[in-house]
């Protein structure tokens, strides 16, 4: 059974790998290279095709900008199945963009640091893997430097995202109150996603108006980070995004130590790390909710909801043991009902929860993967095992979908797998979970 699933996962991954050395998340819906997808995908490939794992990372890093920025989508090809594409995003407007690789002017969670470490750990040929790490690590360091120097205007060690697409959790209810502060024009455009997937499972037209409006503002200022910090109606400190950065910092430190030398970089990383973790626990931890939360930097107020992102800091060793216990209690009391698979993307006890709609409730395999390792790190082995088994069971039952209904009941009568099928990171991270 497991062998069968492993083979199917490899077929999905191999089928999505492109000639130019990167993978699409899935056919039709996502025809380009996405940043954080590439990290997760590379980890999957590392288990059986090291060459593809390396290419995946290197192709992404080739698209890095002059200031260290790594874009959220790299448009390696033309495609008419996706909106908004390269002609809309216009990365060429930025004087710092990479003119060889058209991209968006926004980024995604910084996963490449820990991807390098995972690849190294999985590799059987350590010399070869270290050579690969050596060749690429400075680019990732440069990317972290970009974040701390351009995305942290109050010098707190917490970086901001300026667009919901930067979070990776696109249409989460977390952003609903920010949309209420905006009144964008009714843009006229032709979406492609809703031709490919049931609109019930995707963001609304009005939500898209907001998404586009933020990009319009950024474009007006040629993607200047300074102007964005000053003017973007969306400016958020996201615990998931910052967790990915902090985890990747740790990985860079570990890898630089393996390589030897690089004392200055290690020192700088440790400095960032100390400051980030301190601010994280003072600013993003909500004692009353017993969870980490987002902070709306534009409107200077906490965004007080519990989502799967609230538990992600376990993955980077951010909470104290006490806090970790509280987090797990919160998770189990809100998300852990026996009739539900772990872990819904948004608080199932909240009225904004929607079990079918993208990041408003369904289970996502990448978040489960992050939680699995985080829970294990703190010794919550039983719950970690449940997260892992639930992930495997969902894929076994429904297929390699993009996201999954958390309600067990549903699977008796219908397929609870939603969004794109043959989705790369679901396959890649399943391989990693099974091999662990
Ligand atoms: C969706 C997801 C995002 C992902 C992208 C490609 O936009 O919300 O996290 O990176 O699809 O898979």
Tab-separated table of C-alpha atoms and ligand atoms in Angstrom:
chain	number	residue	atom	x	y	z
A	1	UNK	CA	0.000	0.000	0.000
A	2	UNK	CA	2.697	2.476	1.049
A	3	UNK	CA	4.876	1.381	-1.855
A	4	UNK	CA	2.038	2.036	-4.216
A	5	UNK	CA	1.546	5.515	-2.765
A	6	UNK	CA	5.267	6.257	-3.018
A	7	UNK	CA	5.262	5.289	-6.680
A	8	UNK	CA	2.246	7.452	-7.357
A	9	UNK	CA	3.913	10.402	-5.635
A	10	UNK	CA	6.981	10.006	-7.826
A	11	UNK	CA	4.803	9.908	-10.935
A	12	UNK	CA	3.165	13.190	-9.889
A	13	UNK	CA	6.515	14.855	-9.253
A	14	UNK	CA	8.193	13.588	-12.405
A	15	UNK	CA	5.155	14.640	-14.417
A	16	UNK	CA	5.344	18.211	-13.143
A	17	UNK	CA	9.085	18.633	-13.658
A	18	UNK	CA	9.861	20.878	-16.627
A	19	UNK	CA	12.682	20.828	-19.166
A	20	UNK	CA	14.049	24.124	-17.893
A	21	UNK	CA	14.835	22.589	-14.503
A	22	UNK	CA	11.924	23.476	-12.234
A	23	UNK	CA	8.496	22.062	-11.327
A	24	UNK	CA	5.061	23.513	-11.783
A	25	UNK	CA	2.792	23.137	-8.714
A	26	UNK	CA	0.215	21.486	-10.998
A	27	UNK	CA	-0.960	21.526	-14.593
A	28	UNK	CA	-3.302	24.284	-15.784
A	29	UNK	CA	-3.885	26.139	-12.540
A	30	UNK	CA	-0.228	26.964	-11.804
A	31	UNK	CA	1.924	26.819	-14.958
A	32	UNK	CA	5.103	28.546	-13.631
A	33	UNK	CA	7.676	28.208	-10.837
A	34	UNK	CA	6.495	29.231	-7.359
A	35	UNK	CA	9.046	30.039	-4.688
A	36	UNK	CA	7.979	28.126	-1.604
A	37	UNK	CA	6.583	25.276	-3.672
A	38	UNK	CA	10.063	24.802	-5.129
A	39	UNK	CA	11.575	24.366	-1.676
A	40	UNK	CA	9.080	21.681	-0.662
A	41	UNK	CA	9.333	19.989	-4.049
A	42	UNK	CA	13.136	19.851	-3.842
A	43	UNK	CA	12.843	18.075	-0.475
A	44	UNK	CA	10.640	15.436	-2.103
A	45	UNK	CA	13.017	14.942	-5.033
A	46	UNK	CA	15.968	14.637	-2.649
A	47	UNK	CA	14.575	11.253	-1.586
A	48	UNK	CA	14.985	9.677	-5.019
A	49	UNK	CA	16.427	12.076	-7.600
A	50	UNK	CA	19.099	14.369	-6.190
A	51	UNK	CA	19.801	15.876	-9.557
A	52	UNK	CA	16.258	17.217	-9.890
A	53	UNK	CA	16.316	18.453	-6.276
A	54	UNK	CA	19.391	20.531	-7.019
A	55	UNK	CA	18.050	21.868	-10.287
A	56	UNK	CA	14.817	22.920	-8.612
A	57	UNK	CA	16.699	25.105	-6.135
A	58	UNK	CA	19.280	26.448	-8.568
A	59	UNK	CA	16.703	27.444	-11.160
A	60	UNK	CA	14.869	29.465	-8.528
A	61	UNK	CA	18.051	31.143	-7.313
A	62	UNK	CA	18.932	32.170	-10.859
A	63	UNK	CA	15.926	34.475	-10.770
A	64	UNK	CA	17.232	36.377	-7.713
A	65	UNK	CA	17.264	40.180	-8.019
A	66	UNK	CA	20.251	42.491	-7.556
A	67	UNK	CA	19.152	43.300	-4.003
A	68	UNK	CA	18.853	39.671	-2.901
A	69	UNK	CA	15.077	39.493	-3.345
A	70	UNK	CA	13.667	36.179	-4.620
A	71	UNK	CA	10.295	36.496	-6.375
A	72	UNK	CA	7.176	34.482	-5.635
A	73	UNK	CA	6.578	33.411	-9.235
A	74	UNK	CA	9.174	33.067	-11.988
A	75	UNK	CA	7.549	33.160	-15.425
A	76	UNK	CA	9.835	30.803	-17.345
A	77	UNK	CA	7.291	30.338	-20.153
A	78	UNK	CA	4.223	31.999	-21.588
A	79	UNK	CA	0.852	30.650	-20.600
A	80	UNK	CA	-2.748	31.643	-21.140
A	81	UNK	CA	-4.119	29.560	-18.262
A	82	UNK	CA	-3.015	31.975	-15.516
A	83	UNK	CA	-3.958	35.494	-14.505
A	84	UNK	CA	-2.208	37.756	-13.536
A	85	UNK	CA	0.841	36.882	-15.638
A	86	UNK	CA	4.128	38.645	-16.454
A	87	UNK	CA	2.530	41.482	-18.452
A	88	UNK	CA	0.511	42.398	-15.423
A	89	UNK	CA	3.193	42.096	-12.740
A	90	UNK	CA	5.888	43.904	-14.801
A	91	UNK	CA	8.940	43.106	-12.665
A	92	UNK	CA	10.951	45.076	-15.238
A	93	UNK	CA	9.620	48.258	-13.582
A	94	UNK	CA	12.003	47.726	-10.686
A	95	UNK	CA	15.546	48.973	-11.361
A	96	UNK	CA	16.772	46.054	-9.241
A	97	UNK	CA	14.860	43.226	-10.896
A	98	UNK	CA	16.431	40.360	-12.795
A	99	UNK	CA	15.885	41.261	-16.446
A	100	UNK	CA	16.569	37.732	-17.649
A	101	UNK	CA	13.731	36.160	-15.664
A	102	UNK	CA	10.359	37.945	-15.699
A	103	UNK	CA	8.681	37.506	-12.334
A	104	UNK	CA	6.268	38.986	-9.883
A	105	UNK	CA	7.446	41.833	-7.647
A	106	UNK	CA	6.438	40.081	-4.466
A	107	UNK	CA	7.947	37.163	-2.585
A	108	UNK	CA	6.864	34.101	-0.579
A	109	UNK	CA	7.959	32.439	2.686
A	110	UNK	CA	11.765	31.968	2.817
A	111	UNK	CA	12.023	28.182	2.795
A	112	UNK	CA	15.239	27.737	0.831
A	113	UNK	CA	17.567	27.878	3.853
A	114	UNK	CA	16.005	24.854	5.503
A	115	UNK	CA	15.571	23.211	2.098
A	116	UNK	CA	19.362	23.242	1.687
A	117	UNK	CA	19.796	21.650	5.100
A	118	UNK	CA	17.152	18.985	4.402
A	119	UNK	CA	18.812	18.140	1.094
A	120	UNK	CA	22.143	17.799	2.858
A	121	UNK	CA	20.659	15.593	5.574
A	122	UNK	CA	18.838	13.332	3.120
A	123	UNK	CA	21.798	12.968	0.757
A	124	UNK	CA	23.833	9.774	0.916
A	125	UNK	CA	26.778	11.399	-0.872
A	126	UNK	CA	27.597	14.069	1.738
A	127	UNK	CA	30.643	15.471	-0.111
A	128	UNK	CA	28.604	16.102	-3.184
A	129	UNK	CA	25.739	17.604	-1.181
A	130	UNK	CA	28.100	19.922	0.666
A	131	UNK	CA	29.527	21.090	-2.636
A	132	UNK	CA	26.026	21.932	-3.751
A	133	UNK	CA	25.317	23.779	-0.494
A	134	UNK	CA	28.588	25.722	-0.754
A	135	UNK	CA	27.737	26.829	-4.253
A	136	UNK	CA	24.338	28.229	-3.295
A	137	UNK	CA	24.325	29.221	0.357
A	138	UNK	CA	25.555	32.800	-0.084
A	139	UNK	CA	22.588	33.593	-2.299
A	140	UNK	CA	20.248	32.491	0.452
A	141	UNK	CA	22.183	34.520	3.009
A	142	UNK	CA	21.911	37.534	0.699
A	143	UNK	CA	18.152	36.932	0.551
A	144	UNK	CA	17.886	36.987	4.352
A	145	UNK	CA	19.934	40.162	4.436
A	146	UNK	CA	17.473	41.665	1.959
A	147	UNK	CA	14.602	40.861	4.339
A	148	UNK	CA	16.198	42.325	7.441
A	149	UNK	CA	17.388	45.449	5.639
A	150	UNK	CA	14.260	46.197	3.610
A	151	UNK	CA	11.298	44.617	5.328
A	152	UNK	CA	11.757	45.661	8.932
A	153	UNK	CA	11.171	49.429	9.133
A	154	UNK	CA	10.956	49.535	12.945
A	155	UNK	CA	14.054	47.387	13.338
A	156	UNK	CA	12.299	44.719	15.388
A	157	UNK	CA	13.707	41.577	13.797
A	158	UNK	CA	10.263	40.827	12.359
A	159	UNK	CA	9.862	41.259	8.615
A	160	UNK	CA	6.675	42.355	6.905
A	161	UNK	CA	4.749	41.029	3.943
A	162	UNK	CA	2.972	43.566	1.774
A	163	UNK	CA	0.563	41.276	-0.044
A	164	UNK	CA	-1.587	38.329	1.000
A	165	UNK	CA	0.021	36.311	-1.803
A	166	UNK	CA	3.363	36.755	-0.031
A	167	UNK	CA	1.983	34.872	2.973
A	168	UNK	CA	1.254	31.739	0.935
A	169	UNK	CA	-2.122	31.587	2.697
A	170	UNK	CA	-3.844	33.655	0.027
A	171	UNK	CA	-7.465	34.160	1.056
A	172	UNK	CA	-7.315	33.406	4.769
A	173	UNK	CA	-10.025	35.035	6.919
A	174	UNK	CA	-7.052	36.696	8.645
A	175	UNK	CA	-7.097	39.334	5.923
A	176	UNK	CA	-10.847	40.070	5.918
A	177	UNK	CA	-10.574	43.070	8.225
A	178	UNK	CA	-7.775	44.545	6.143
A	179	UNK	CA	-9.997	44.370	3.064
A	180	UNK	CA	-12.566	46.395	4.999
A	181	UNK	CA	-10.064	49.265	5.281
A	182	UNK	CA	-9.727	49.381	1.463
A	183	UNK	CA	-12.076	50.355	-1.301
A	184	UNK	CA	-10.432	49.343	-4.578
A	185	UNK	CA	-11.956	50.001	-8.003
A	186	UNK	CA	-13.944	47.199	-9.666
A	187	UNK	CA	-11.233	46.030	-12.043
A	188	UNK	CA	-12.140	44.406	-15.338
A	189	UNK	CA	-10.086	41.281	-15.960
A	190	UNK	CA	-10.429	37.693	-17.043
A	191	UNK	CA	-9.577	35.192	-14.354
A	192	UNK	CA	-8.465	31.718	-15.407
A	193	UNK	CA	-8.505	29.828	-12.121
A	194	UNK	CA	-12.295	29.698	-11.927
A	195	UNK	CA	-12.447	28.035	-15.377
A	196	UNK	CA	-10.311	25.254	-13.953
A	197	UNK	CA	-11.605	24.865	-10.392
A	198	UNK	CA	-15.082	25.177	-8.838
A	199	UNK	CA	-15.426	28.888	-7.884
A	200	UNK	CA	-16.817	27.671	-4.515
A	201	UNK	CA	-13.251	26.597	-3.732
A	202	UNK	CA	-11.506	29.810	-4.838
A	203	UNK	CA	-11.379	33.489	-3.715
A	204	UNK	CA	-14.169	35.824	-4.846
A	205	UNK	CA	-13.988	38.500	-7.582
A	206	UNK	CA	-14.117	41.257	-4.976
A	207	UNK	CA	-11.231	39.686	-3.091
A	208	UNK	CA	-9.257	39.713	-6.348
A	209	UNK	CA	-9.926	43.471	-6.727
A	210	UNK	CA	-8.126	43.967	-3.422
A	211	UNK	CA	-5.253	41.719	-4.448
A	212	UNK	CA	-4.769	43.641	-7.699
A	213	UNK	CA	-5.076	47.017	-6.058
A	214	UNK	CA	-2.089	46.388	-3.794
A	215	UNK	CA	-0.033	45.431	-6.843
A	216	UNK	CA	-1.142	48.597	-8.646
A	217	UNK	CA	0.231	50.677	-5.787
A	218	UNK	CA	3.517	48.757	-5.707
A	219	UNK	CA	3.893	49.118	-9.476
A	220	UNK	CA	3.233	52.834	-9.348
A	221	UNK	CA	6.375	53.014	-7.208
A	222	UNK	CA	8.390	50.524	-9.232
A	223	UNK	CA	8.338	47.993	-6.429
A	224	UNK	CA	10.373	50.213	-4.105
A	225	UNK	CA	10.348	48.592	-0.661
A	226	UNK	CA	10.582	51.951	1.017
A	227	UNK	CA	7.501	53.249	-0.786
A	228	UNK	CA	5.667	49.995	-0.185
A	229	UNK	CA	6.377	50.229	3.549
A	230	UNK	CA	5.007	53.749	3.478
A	231	UNK	CA	1.953	53.225	1.282
A	232	UNK	CA	0.783	49.644	0.990
A	233	UNK	CA	-2.659	49.195	2.575
A	234	UNK	CA	-1.559	45.639	3.400
A	235	UNK	CA	1.472	45.465	5.710
A	236	UNK	CA	1.563	42.478	8.038
A	237	UNK	CA	4.001	40.663	10.315
A	238	UNK	CA	3.112	37.046	9.681
A	239	UNK	CA	4.160	34.344	12.190
A	240	UNK	CA	4.347	31.677	9.464
A	241	UNK	CA	6.546	33.798	7.200
A	242	UNK	CA	8.829	34.828	10.067
A	243	UNK	CA	9.013	31.245	11.311
A	244	UNK	CA	10.243	30.151	7.884
A	245	UNK	CA	12.897	32.879	8.000
A	246	UNK	CA	14.020	31.954	11.521
A	247	UNK	CA	14.141	28.238	10.728
A	248	UNK	CA	16.134	29.031	7.598
A	249	UNK	CA	18.505	31.231	9.644
A	250	UNK	CA	19.212	28.235	11.890
A	251	UNK	CA	19.842	26.046	8.874
A	252	UNK	CA	22.271	28.567	7.386
A	253	UNK	CA	24.155	28.735	10.682
A	254	UNK	CA	24.411	24.934	10.829
A	255	UNK	CA	25.523	24.698	7.201
A	256	UNK	CA	28.105	27.501	7.440
A	257	UNK	CA	29.582	25.697	10.445
A	258	UNK	CA	29.853	22.533	8.395
A	259	UNK	CA	31.539	24.393	5.582
A	260	UNK	CA	33.958	26.130	7.962
A	261	UNK	CA	35.045	29.791	8.031
A	262	UNK	CA	32.301	32.362	7.391
A	263	UNK	CA	32.492	33.642	10.972
A	264	UNK	CA	31.075	37.059	10.077
A	265	UNK	CA	28.008	35.582	8.473
A	266	UNK	CA	27.417	33.194	11.350
A	267	UNK	CA	27.692	36.068	13.809
A	268	UNK	CA	25.260	38.187	11.830
A	269	UNK	CA	22.783	35.319	11.521
A	270	UNK	CA	22.960	34.711	15.269
A	271	UNK	CA	22.279	38.391	15.903
A	272	UNK	CA	19.234	38.393	13.646
A	273	UNK	CA	18.093	35.198	15.236
A	274	UNK	CA	18.249	36.439	18.804
A	275	UNK	CA	16.409	39.642	18.038
A	276	UNK	CA	13.761	37.943	15.895
A	277	UNK	CA	12.893	35.298	18.450
A	278	UNK	CA	12.657	37.853	21.235
A	279	UNK	CA	10.304	40.139	19.305
A	280	UNK	CA	8.361	37.168	18.034
A	281	UNK	CA	7.525	36.074	21.567
A	282	UNK	CA	6.738	39.521	22.855
A	283	UNK	CA	4.771	40.843	19.894
A	284	UNK	CA	3.210	37.854	18.157
A	285	UNK	CA	2.226	35.703	21.120
A	286	UNK	CA	-1.320	36.170	22.386
A	287	UNK	CA	-1.605	34.922	25.946
A	288	UNK	CA	-5.379	35.032	25.976
A	289	UNK	CA	-5.759	32.973	22.813
A	290	UNK	CA	-2.846	30.714	23.736
A	291	UNK	CA	-1.461	31.007	20.217
A	292	UNK	CA	0.733	33.070	17.927
A	293	UNK	CA	-1.081	35.666	15.877
A	294	UNK	CA	-0.484	38.046	12.973
A	295	UNK	CA	0.127	41.769	13.427
A	296	UNK	CA	-1.307	44.450	11.155
A	297	UNK	CA	1.575	46.891	10.859
A	298	UNK	CA	-0.332	49.317	8.646
A	299	UNK	CA	-3.160	49.817	11.122
A	300	UNK	CA	-1.006	49.038	14.173
A	301	UNK	CA	-3.157	46.309	15.628
A	302	UNK	CA	-2.979	42.597	16.324
A	303	UNK	CA	-5.020	40.257	14.081
A	304	UNK	CA	-6.504	38.050	16.765
A	305	UNK	CA	-7.439	34.755	15.084
A	306	UNK	CA	-6.122	31.234	15.372
A	307	UNK	CA	-5.034	29.541	12.149
A	308	UNK	CA	-2.655	26.687	11.352
A	309	UNK	CA	0.037	29.383	11.007
A	310	UNK	CA	-0.417	30.053	14.751
A	311	UNK	CA	1.290	26.752	15.581
A	312	UNK	CA	4.057	26.900	12.969
A	313	UNK	CA	6.599	28.542	15.369
A	314	UNK	CA	7.080	25.075	16.920
A	315	UNK	CA	9.018	24.251	13.769
A	316	UNK	CA	11.687	26.876	14.478
A	317	UNK	CA	12.022	26.302	18.225
A	318	UNK	CA	10.493	29.708	18.987
A	319	UNK	CA	8.126	28.951	21.915
A	320	UNK	CA	9.316	28.046	25.412
A	321	UNK	CA	8.306	24.583	26.671
A	322	UNK	CA	5.433	26.194	28.579
A	323	UNK	CA	4.206	28.095	25.552
A	324	UNK	CA	4.480	24.973	23.436
A	325	UNK	CA	2.198	23.125	25.840
A	326	UNK	CA	-0.329	25.918	25.661
A	327	UNK	CA	-0.127	25.984	21.859
A	328	UNK	CA	-0.805	22.278	21.654
A	329	UNK	CA	-3.748	22.612	24.040
A	330	UNK	CA	-5.196	25.362	21.864
A	331	UNK	CA	-4.646	23.289	18.765
A	332	UNK	CA	-6.279	20.187	20.182
A	333	UNK	CA	-9.253	22.006	21.668
A	334	UNK	CA	-10.087	23.950	18.510
A	335	UNK	CA	-8.782	21.754	15.676
A	336	UNK	CA	-8.430	18.326	17.251
A	337	UNK	CA	-12.007	17.002	17.292
A	338	UNK	CA	-12.039	13.263	16.511
A	339	UNK	CA	-14.327	13.824	13.562
A	340	UNK	CA	-11.807	16.130	11.939
A	341	UNK	CA	-8.498	15.517	10.278
A	342	UNK	CA	-5.624	17.584	11.591
A	343	UNK	CA	-4.970	20.339	10.850
A	344	UNK	CA	-7.554	22.702	9.382
A	345	UNK	CA	-6.015	25.918	8.045
A	346	UNK	CA	-8.379	28.131	10.032
A	347	UNK	CA	-10.084	27.835	13.429
A	348	UNK	CA	-12.970	25.364	12.842
A	349	UNK	CA	-14.891	26.809	15.798
A	350	UNK	CA	-14.944	30.284	14.241
A	351	UNK	CA	-17.784	31.609	12.091
A	352	UNK	CA	-15.329	32.523	9.331
A	353	UNK	CA	-14.323	28.861	8.909
A	354	UNK	CA	-15.235	27.449	5.502
A	355	UNK	CA	-14.313	23.764	5.004
A	356	UNK	CA	-14.099	23.958	1.184
A	357	UNK	CA	-12.593	27.314	0.445
A	358	UNK	CA	-8.861	27.292	-0.054
A	359	UNK	CA	-7.137	28.847	2.996
A	360	UNK	CA	-10.374	29.465	4.907
A	361	UNK	CA	-10.489	25.979	6.414
A	362	UNK	CA	-9.151	23.043	4.368
A	363	UNK	CA	-6.081	21.024	5.390
A	364	UNK	CA	-2.864	21.776	3.451
A	365	UNK	CA	-0.076	19.205	3.377
A	366	UNK	CA	2.764	21.724	3.651
A	367	UNK	CA	1.376	23.179	6.868
A	368	UNK	CA	0.883	19.662	8.227
A	369	UNK	CA	4.473	18.876	7.369
A	370	UNK	CA	5.689	21.960	9.250
A	371	UNK	CA	3.520	21.038	12.251
A	372	UNK	CA	4.665	17.422	12.203
A	373	UNK	CA	8.322	18.378	12.572
A	374	UNK	CA	7.529	21.125	15.067
A	375	UNK	CA	5.486	18.826	17.307
A	376	UNK	CA	8.185	16.169	17.197
A	377	UNK	CA	10.840	18.695	18.095
A	378	UNK	CA	8.991	19.453	21.341
A	379	UNK	CA	8.285	15.813	22.125
A	380	UNK	CA	4.569	15.750	21.254
A	381	UNK	CA	5.092	12.468	19.465
A	382	UNK	CA	1.541	11.149	19.595
A	383	UNK	CA	0.015	14.270	18.067
A	384	UNK	CA	2.834	14.479	15.545
A	385	UNK	CA	2.014	10.926	14.519
A	386	UNK	CA	-1.626	11.825	14.122
A	387	UNK	CA	-0.738	14.765	11.868
A	388	UNK	CA	1.429	12.488	9.768
A	389	UNK	CA	-1.119	9.666	9.565
A	390	UNK	CA	-3.931	12.075	8.784
A	391	UNK	CA	-1.904	13.547	5.929
A	392	UNK	CA	-1.223	10.119	4.478
A	393	UNK	CA	-4.836	9.016	4.903
A	394	UNK	CA	-6.183	12.133	3.187
A	395	UNK	CA	-3.981	11.553	0.179
A	396	UNK	CA	-4.791	7.836	0.112
A	397	UNK	CA	-8.516	8.574	0.217
A	398	UNK	CA	-8.726	11.585	-2.069
A	399	UNK	CA	-5.589	11.670	-4.231
A	400	UNK	CA	-2.737	14.164	-4.521
A	401	UNK	CA	-4.917	17.234	-4.241
A	402	UNK	CA	-3.959	20.784	-3.397
A	403	UNK	CA	-6.092	20.954	-0.213
A	404	UNK	CA	-8.500	18.733	1.676
A	405	UNK	CA	-11.748	18.908	3.595
A	406	UNK	CA	-10.976	18.386	7.284
A	407	UNK	CA	-14.392	16.783	8.019
A	408	UNK	CA	-14.060	13.001	8.048
A	409	UNK	CA	-17.765	12.551	7.379
A	410	UNK	CA	-17.517	14.065	3.874
A	411	UNK	CA	-15.361	11.234	2.547
A	412	UNK	CA	-18.199	8.746	2.959
A	413	UNK	CA	-20.141	10.368	0.145
A	414	UNK	CA	-17.751	12.522	-1.872
A	415	UNK	CA	-14.137	13.275	-2.658
A	416	UNK	CA	-12.902	15.842	-0.149
A	417	UNK	CA	-9.816	16.692	-2.201
A	418	UNK	CA	-10.114	20.180	-3.675
A	419	UNK	CA	-8.304	22.632	-5.968
A	420	UNK	CA	-5.622	21.313	-8.312
A	421	UNK	CA	-4.983	17.583	-8.661
A	422	UNK	CA	-1.565	15.940	-9.016
A	423	UNK	CA	-0.258	18.749	-6.880
A	424	UNK	CA	3.506	18.721	-6.475
A	425	UNK	CA	4.076	19.597	-2.822
A	426	UNK	CA	1.417	17.134	-1.637
A	427	UNK	CA	3.425	14.419	-3.406
A	428	UNK	CA	6.838	15.721	-2.358
A	429	UNK	CA	6.062	16.097	1.325
A	430	UNK	CA	4.247	12.780	1.479
A	431	UNK	CA	7.512	11.182	0.323
A	432	UNK	CA	9.379	12.978	3.066
A	433	UNK	CA	6.823	12.052	5.740
A	434	UNK	CA	6.804	8.399	4.738
A	435	UNK	CA	10.594	8.252	4.592
A	436	UNK	CA	10.945	9.815	8.021
B	1	LIG	C1	-1.657	29.137	-4.189
B	1	LIG	C2	-1.257	28.944	-2.743
B	1	LIG	C3	0.218	29.278	-2.573
B	1	LIG	C4	1.025	28.424	-3.536
B	1	LIG	C5	0.523	28.604	-4.978
B	1	LIG	C6	1.160	27.637	-5.951
B	1	LIG	O1	-1.533	30.464	-4.572
B	1	LIG	O2	-2.031	29.731	-1.906
B	1	LIG	O3	0.628	29.056	-1.261
B	1	LIG	O4	2.362	28.735	-3.473
B	1	LIG	O5	-0.868	28.362	-5.015
B	1	LIG	O6	0.977	26.335	-5.521
